[in-house]
Structure formats: C-alpha cells, structure tokens
PDB file of C-alpha atoms in Angstrom:
ATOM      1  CA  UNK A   1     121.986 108.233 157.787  1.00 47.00           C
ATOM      2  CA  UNK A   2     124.018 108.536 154.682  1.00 49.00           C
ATOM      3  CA  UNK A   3     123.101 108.003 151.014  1.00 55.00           C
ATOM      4  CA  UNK A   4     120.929 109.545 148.391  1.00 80.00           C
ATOM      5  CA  UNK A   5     117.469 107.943 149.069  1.00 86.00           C
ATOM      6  CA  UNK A   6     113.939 108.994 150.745  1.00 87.00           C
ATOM      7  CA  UNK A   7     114.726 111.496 153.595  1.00 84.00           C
ATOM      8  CA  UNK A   8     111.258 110.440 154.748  1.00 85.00           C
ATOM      9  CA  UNK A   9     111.755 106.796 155.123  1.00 91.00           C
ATOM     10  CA  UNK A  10     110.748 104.756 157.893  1.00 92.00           C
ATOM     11  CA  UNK A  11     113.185 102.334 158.938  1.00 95.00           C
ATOM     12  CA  UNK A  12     110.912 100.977 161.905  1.00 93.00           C
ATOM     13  CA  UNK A  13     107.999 100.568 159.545  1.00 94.00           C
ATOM     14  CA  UNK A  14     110.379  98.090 157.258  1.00 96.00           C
ATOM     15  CA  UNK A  15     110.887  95.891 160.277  1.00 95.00           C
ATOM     16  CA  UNK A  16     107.389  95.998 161.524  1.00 93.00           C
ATOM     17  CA  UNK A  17     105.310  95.630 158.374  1.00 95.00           C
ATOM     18  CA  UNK A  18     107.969  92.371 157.376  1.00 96.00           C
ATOM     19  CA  UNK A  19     107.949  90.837 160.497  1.00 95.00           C
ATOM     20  CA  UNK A  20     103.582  91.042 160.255  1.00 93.00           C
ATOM     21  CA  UNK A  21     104.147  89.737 156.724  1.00 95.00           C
ATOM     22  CA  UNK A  22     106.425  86.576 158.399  1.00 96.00           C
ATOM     23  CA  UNK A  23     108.942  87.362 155.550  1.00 97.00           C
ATOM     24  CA  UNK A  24     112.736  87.330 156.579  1.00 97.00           C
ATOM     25  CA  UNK A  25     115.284  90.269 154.765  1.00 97.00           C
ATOM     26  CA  UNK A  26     116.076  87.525 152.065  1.00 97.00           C
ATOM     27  CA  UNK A  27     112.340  86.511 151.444  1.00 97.00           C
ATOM     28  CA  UNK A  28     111.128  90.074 151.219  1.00 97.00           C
ATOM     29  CA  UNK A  29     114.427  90.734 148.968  1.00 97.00           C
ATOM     30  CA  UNK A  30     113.394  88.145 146.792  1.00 97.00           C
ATOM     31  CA  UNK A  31     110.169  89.272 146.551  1.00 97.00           C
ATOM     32  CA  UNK A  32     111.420  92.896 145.922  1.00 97.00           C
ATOM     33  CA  UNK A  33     113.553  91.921 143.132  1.00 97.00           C
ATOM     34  CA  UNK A  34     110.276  90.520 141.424  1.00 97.00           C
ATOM     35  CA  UNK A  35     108.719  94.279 141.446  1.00 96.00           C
ATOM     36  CA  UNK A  36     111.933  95.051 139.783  1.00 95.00           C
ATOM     37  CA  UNK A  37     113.892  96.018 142.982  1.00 96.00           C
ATOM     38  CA  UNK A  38     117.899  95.604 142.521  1.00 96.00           C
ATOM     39  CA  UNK A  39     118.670  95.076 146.335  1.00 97.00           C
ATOM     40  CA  UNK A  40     119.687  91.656 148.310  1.00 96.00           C
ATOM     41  CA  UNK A  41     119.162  90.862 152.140  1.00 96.00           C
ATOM     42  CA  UNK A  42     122.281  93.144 152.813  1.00 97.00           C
ATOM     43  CA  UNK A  43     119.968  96.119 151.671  1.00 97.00           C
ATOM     44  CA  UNK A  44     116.848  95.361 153.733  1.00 97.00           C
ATOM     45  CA  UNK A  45     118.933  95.228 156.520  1.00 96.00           C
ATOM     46  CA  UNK A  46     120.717  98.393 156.072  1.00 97.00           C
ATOM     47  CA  UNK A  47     117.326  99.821 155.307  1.00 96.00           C
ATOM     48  CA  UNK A  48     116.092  98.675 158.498  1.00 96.00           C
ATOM     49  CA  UNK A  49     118.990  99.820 160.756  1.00 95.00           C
ATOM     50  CA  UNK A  50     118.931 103.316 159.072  1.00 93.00           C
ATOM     51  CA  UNK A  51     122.036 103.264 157.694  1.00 94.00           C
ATOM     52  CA  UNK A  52     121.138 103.713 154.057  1.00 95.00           C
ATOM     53  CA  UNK A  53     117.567 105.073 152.550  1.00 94.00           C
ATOM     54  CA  UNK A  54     116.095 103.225 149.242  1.00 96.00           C
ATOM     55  CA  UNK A  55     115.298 105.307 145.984  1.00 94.00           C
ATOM     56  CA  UNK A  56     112.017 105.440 145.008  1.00 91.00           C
ATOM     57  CA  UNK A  57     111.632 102.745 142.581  1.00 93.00           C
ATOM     58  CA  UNK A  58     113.380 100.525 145.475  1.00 96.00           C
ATOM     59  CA  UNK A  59     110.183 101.678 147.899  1.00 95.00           C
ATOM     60  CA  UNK A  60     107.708 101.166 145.235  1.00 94.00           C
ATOM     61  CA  UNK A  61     108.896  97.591 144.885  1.00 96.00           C
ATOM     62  CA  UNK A  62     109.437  97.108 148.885  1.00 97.00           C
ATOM     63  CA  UNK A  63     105.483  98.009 149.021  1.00 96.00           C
ATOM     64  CA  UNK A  64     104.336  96.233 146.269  1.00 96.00           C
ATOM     65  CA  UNK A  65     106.301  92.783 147.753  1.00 97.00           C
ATOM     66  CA  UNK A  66     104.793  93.798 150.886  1.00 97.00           C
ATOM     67  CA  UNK A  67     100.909  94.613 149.337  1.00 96.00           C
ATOM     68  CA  UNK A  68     101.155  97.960 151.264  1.00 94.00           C
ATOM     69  CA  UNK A  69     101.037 101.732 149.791  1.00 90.00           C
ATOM     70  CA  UNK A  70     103.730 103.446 149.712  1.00 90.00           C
ATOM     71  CA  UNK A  71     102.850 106.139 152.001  1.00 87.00           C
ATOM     72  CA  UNK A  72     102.928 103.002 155.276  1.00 90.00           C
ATOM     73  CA  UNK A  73     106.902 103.212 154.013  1.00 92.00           C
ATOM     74  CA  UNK A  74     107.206 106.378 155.249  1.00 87.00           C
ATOM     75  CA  UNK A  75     107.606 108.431 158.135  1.00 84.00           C
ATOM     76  CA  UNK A  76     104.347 109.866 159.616  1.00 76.00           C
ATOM     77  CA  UNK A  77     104.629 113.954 159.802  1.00 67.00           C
ATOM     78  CA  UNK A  78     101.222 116.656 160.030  1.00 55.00           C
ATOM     79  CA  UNK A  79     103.297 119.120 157.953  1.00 58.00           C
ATOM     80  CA  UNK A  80     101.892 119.855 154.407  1.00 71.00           C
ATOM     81  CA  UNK A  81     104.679 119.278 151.932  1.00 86.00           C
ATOM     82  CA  UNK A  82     104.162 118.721 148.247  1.00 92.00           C
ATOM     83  CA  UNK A  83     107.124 116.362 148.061  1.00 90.00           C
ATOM     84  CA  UNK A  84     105.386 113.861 150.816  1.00 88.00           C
ATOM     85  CA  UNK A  85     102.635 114.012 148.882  1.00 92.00           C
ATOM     86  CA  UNK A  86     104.495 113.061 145.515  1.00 93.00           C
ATOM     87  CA  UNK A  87     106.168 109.973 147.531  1.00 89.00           C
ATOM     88  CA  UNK A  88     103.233 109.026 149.047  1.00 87.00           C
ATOM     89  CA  UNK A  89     101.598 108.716 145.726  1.00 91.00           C
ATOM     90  CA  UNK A  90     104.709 106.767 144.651  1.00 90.00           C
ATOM     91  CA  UNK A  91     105.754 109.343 142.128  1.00 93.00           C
ATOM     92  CA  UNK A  92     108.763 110.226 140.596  1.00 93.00           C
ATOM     93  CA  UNK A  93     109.105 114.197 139.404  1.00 94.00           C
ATOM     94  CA  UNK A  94     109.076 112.994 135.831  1.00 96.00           C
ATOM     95  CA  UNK A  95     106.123 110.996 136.073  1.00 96.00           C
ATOM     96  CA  UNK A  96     104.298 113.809 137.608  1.00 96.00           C
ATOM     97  CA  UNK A  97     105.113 116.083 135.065  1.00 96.00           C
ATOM     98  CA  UNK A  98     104.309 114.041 132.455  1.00 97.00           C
ATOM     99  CA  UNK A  99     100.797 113.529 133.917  1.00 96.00           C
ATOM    100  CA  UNK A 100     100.476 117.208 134.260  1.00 96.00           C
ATOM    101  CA  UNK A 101     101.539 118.332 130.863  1.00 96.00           C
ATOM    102  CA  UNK A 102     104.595 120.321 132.222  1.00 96.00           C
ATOM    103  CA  UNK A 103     108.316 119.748 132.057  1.00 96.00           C
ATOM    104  CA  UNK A 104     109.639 117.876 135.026  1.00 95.00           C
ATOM    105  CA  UNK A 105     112.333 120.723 135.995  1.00 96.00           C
ATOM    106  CA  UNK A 106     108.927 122.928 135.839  1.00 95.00           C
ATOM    107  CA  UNK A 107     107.447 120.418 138.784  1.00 95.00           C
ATOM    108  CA  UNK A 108     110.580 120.196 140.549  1.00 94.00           C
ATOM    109  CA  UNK A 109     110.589 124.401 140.844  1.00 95.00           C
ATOM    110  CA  UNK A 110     106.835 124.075 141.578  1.00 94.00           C
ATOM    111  CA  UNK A 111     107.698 121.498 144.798  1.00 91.00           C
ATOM    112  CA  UNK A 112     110.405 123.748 145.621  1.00 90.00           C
ATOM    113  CA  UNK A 113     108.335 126.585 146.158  1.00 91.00           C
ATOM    114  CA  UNK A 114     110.161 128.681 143.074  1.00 93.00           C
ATOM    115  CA  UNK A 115     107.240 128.533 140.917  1.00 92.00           C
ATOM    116  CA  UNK A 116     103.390 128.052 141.278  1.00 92.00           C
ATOM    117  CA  UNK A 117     101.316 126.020 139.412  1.00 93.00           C
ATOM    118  CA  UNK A 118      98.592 127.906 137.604  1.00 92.00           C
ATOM    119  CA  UNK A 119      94.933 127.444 139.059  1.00 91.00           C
ATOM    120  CA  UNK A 120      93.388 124.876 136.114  1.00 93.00           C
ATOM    121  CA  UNK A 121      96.465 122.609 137.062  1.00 94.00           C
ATOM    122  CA  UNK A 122      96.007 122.195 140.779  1.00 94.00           C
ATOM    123  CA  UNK A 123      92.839 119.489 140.444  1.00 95.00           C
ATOM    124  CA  UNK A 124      94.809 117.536 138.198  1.00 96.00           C
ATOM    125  CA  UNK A 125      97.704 117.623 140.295  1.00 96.00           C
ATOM    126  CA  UNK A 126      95.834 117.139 143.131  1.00 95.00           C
ATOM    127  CA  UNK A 127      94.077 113.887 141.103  1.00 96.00           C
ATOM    128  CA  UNK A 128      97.401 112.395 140.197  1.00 96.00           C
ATOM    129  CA  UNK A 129      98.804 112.801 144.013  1.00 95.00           C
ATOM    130  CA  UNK A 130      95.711 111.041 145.464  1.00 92.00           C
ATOM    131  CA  UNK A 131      94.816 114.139 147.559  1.00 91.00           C
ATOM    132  CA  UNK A 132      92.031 117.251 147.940  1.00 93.00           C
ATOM    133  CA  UNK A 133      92.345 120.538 146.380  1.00 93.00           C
ATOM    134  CA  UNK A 134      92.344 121.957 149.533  1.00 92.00           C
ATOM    135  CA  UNK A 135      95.525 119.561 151.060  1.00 90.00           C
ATOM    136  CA  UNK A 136      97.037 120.526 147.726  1.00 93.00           C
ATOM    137  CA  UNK A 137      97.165 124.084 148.263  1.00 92.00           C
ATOM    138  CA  UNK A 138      98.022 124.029 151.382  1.00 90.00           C
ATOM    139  CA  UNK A 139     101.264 122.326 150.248  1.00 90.00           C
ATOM    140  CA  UNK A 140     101.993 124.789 147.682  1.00 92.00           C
ATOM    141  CA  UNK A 141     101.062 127.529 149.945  1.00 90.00           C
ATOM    142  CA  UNK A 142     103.649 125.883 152.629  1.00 86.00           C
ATOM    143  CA  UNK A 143     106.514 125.528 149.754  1.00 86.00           C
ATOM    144  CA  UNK A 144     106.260 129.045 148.777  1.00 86.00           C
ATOM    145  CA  UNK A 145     106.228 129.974 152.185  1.00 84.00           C
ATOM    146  CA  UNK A 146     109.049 127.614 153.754  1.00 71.00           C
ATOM    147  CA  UNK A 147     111.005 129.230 150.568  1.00 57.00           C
ATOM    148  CA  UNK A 148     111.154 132.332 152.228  1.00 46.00           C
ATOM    149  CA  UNK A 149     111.528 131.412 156.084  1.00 46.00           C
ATOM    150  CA  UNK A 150     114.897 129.273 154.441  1.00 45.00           C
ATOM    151  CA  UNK A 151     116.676 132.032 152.371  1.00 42.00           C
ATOM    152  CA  UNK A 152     116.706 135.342 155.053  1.00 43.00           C
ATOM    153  CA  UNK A 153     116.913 138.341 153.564  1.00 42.00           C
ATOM    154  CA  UNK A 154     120.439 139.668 153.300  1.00 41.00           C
ATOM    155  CA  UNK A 155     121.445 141.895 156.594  1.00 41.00           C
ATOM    156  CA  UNK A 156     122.846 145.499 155.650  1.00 43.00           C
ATOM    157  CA  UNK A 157     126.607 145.379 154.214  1.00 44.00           C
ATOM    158  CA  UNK A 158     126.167 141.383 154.586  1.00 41.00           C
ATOM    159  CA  UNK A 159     127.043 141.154 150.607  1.00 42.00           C
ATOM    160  CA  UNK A 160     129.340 144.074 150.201  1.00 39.00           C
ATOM    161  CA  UNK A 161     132.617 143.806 149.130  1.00 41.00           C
ATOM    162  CA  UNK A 162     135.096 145.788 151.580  1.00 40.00           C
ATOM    163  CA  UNK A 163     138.316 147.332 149.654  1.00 43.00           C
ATOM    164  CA  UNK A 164     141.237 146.882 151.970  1.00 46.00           C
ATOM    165  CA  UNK A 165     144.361 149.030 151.272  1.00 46.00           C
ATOM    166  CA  UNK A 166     147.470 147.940 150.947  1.00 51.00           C
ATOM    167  CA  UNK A 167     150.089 148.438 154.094  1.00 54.00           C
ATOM    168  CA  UNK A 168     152.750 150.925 153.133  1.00 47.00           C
TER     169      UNK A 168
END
C-alpha cells in the first residue's frame, strides 16, 4: 500500500459499509465531495482495493457521507495507541492541541511517546478523544513504552569510530 494516508484504514470496511448504504464509488464520491472531500470514483476505488489510504479530512468526509464514525473506517486492533485514539475521534494533531491548550508539535511528541502529558491534562485529553482516563493512560503508558522496545540501546563499540591506518 503506497501513499501518505491512514496506516489504519480499512479497505474492506469501505466496500462493506457502501455496499449496506446501496451507494456505488461515484454516488458515495459525490456525496464525499459534499463533506468537503476532493476525491472522484477513481479514489474510492483505489481506497477499496488498498492501493492508496485517504488523509484524514478525506475519512472524515467518507464517514460523514456514509452517517458512520470514523472509528467503523478503520481497522479493528486491541492494542492501546494514542494515535488510534486521535483518528478514531476524527482528530487532526492540531486540532487536538488546540483543544488542549498545547502546541501541536507538543501533542505530536506526547503521541510519540517523547513527552508526557502532565496529570491535569489527561481528563481533558481523554474528553476530547471520546475515551476513559484509564484507556488514556494506558495509551500513553504504551507510547512511552513502545518508545523504548523501538530504539535498542546501543551494543558496546556499536557507535565507535575505528581509526584505520594507512598501508605503507
């Protein structure tokens, strides 16, 4: 799957949730394009076959067309992950910082797992996601967490710098 889009997209979910609706690619493009959507039948089809992943704002408008959440968009996974819970809430970075007083790059460290988010934030964040406290720390506690199991500590001599000498 190539592009830029939602990792966590569903492509089978597209087909099934039109196909209830009765809406063929063009009708539900049509009706995307009303929520604001820049995409034509070509693009629900490629969505569909997996071959390219919407942005956001492209999701948001494929629900809203479809009068689903966002969260039915996209793939169903048990793992806590405070960037699933963003998308689910139909969020952009930006507009959670905003909502949460912070900058967005400050959000974007804080879903990364690079910085935490003081204690009198987490209800609020966990109010603008649509989620518990408790789901919310998890999340947090998983990004910090994952941070660590992805960046292994360097081995012994793995970043030293080995002078060769010349041949004579």
């Amino acid at each position: 799957m190539a592009g830029r889009g939602i990792t966590d997209f569903d492509p089978a979910a597209l087909v099934c949730l039109r196909t209830s609706a009765r809406l063929s690619q063009p009708a539900l493009a049509a009706l995307a394009r009303a929520y604001g959507a820049r995409i034509g039948p070509t693009h629900i089809c490629l969505y569909e076959q997996g071959r390219r992943r919407p942005q956001l704002s492209t999701v948001r408008a494929l629900a809203a067309a479809l009068g689903i959440e966002v969260s039915a968009l996209l793939k169903a996974e048990a793992s806590e992950d405070v960037v699933r819970l963003r998308l689910a809430a139909g969020l952009t970075q930006r507009e959670v910082a905003v909502l949460l007083g912070i900058a967005a790059s400050r959000w974007s460290r804080v879903e990364r797992g690079r910085s935490r988010l003081e204690d009198g934030l987490i209800p609020k964040a966990a109010h603008v996601l649509g989620t518990r406290v408790p789901r919310l720390r998890r999340a947090l506690k998983s990004a910090r967490t994952g941070l660590s199991s992805r960046r292994p500590a360097a081995s012994p001599g793995e970043n030293t710098v080995t002078a060769v000498s010349p041949a004579a």
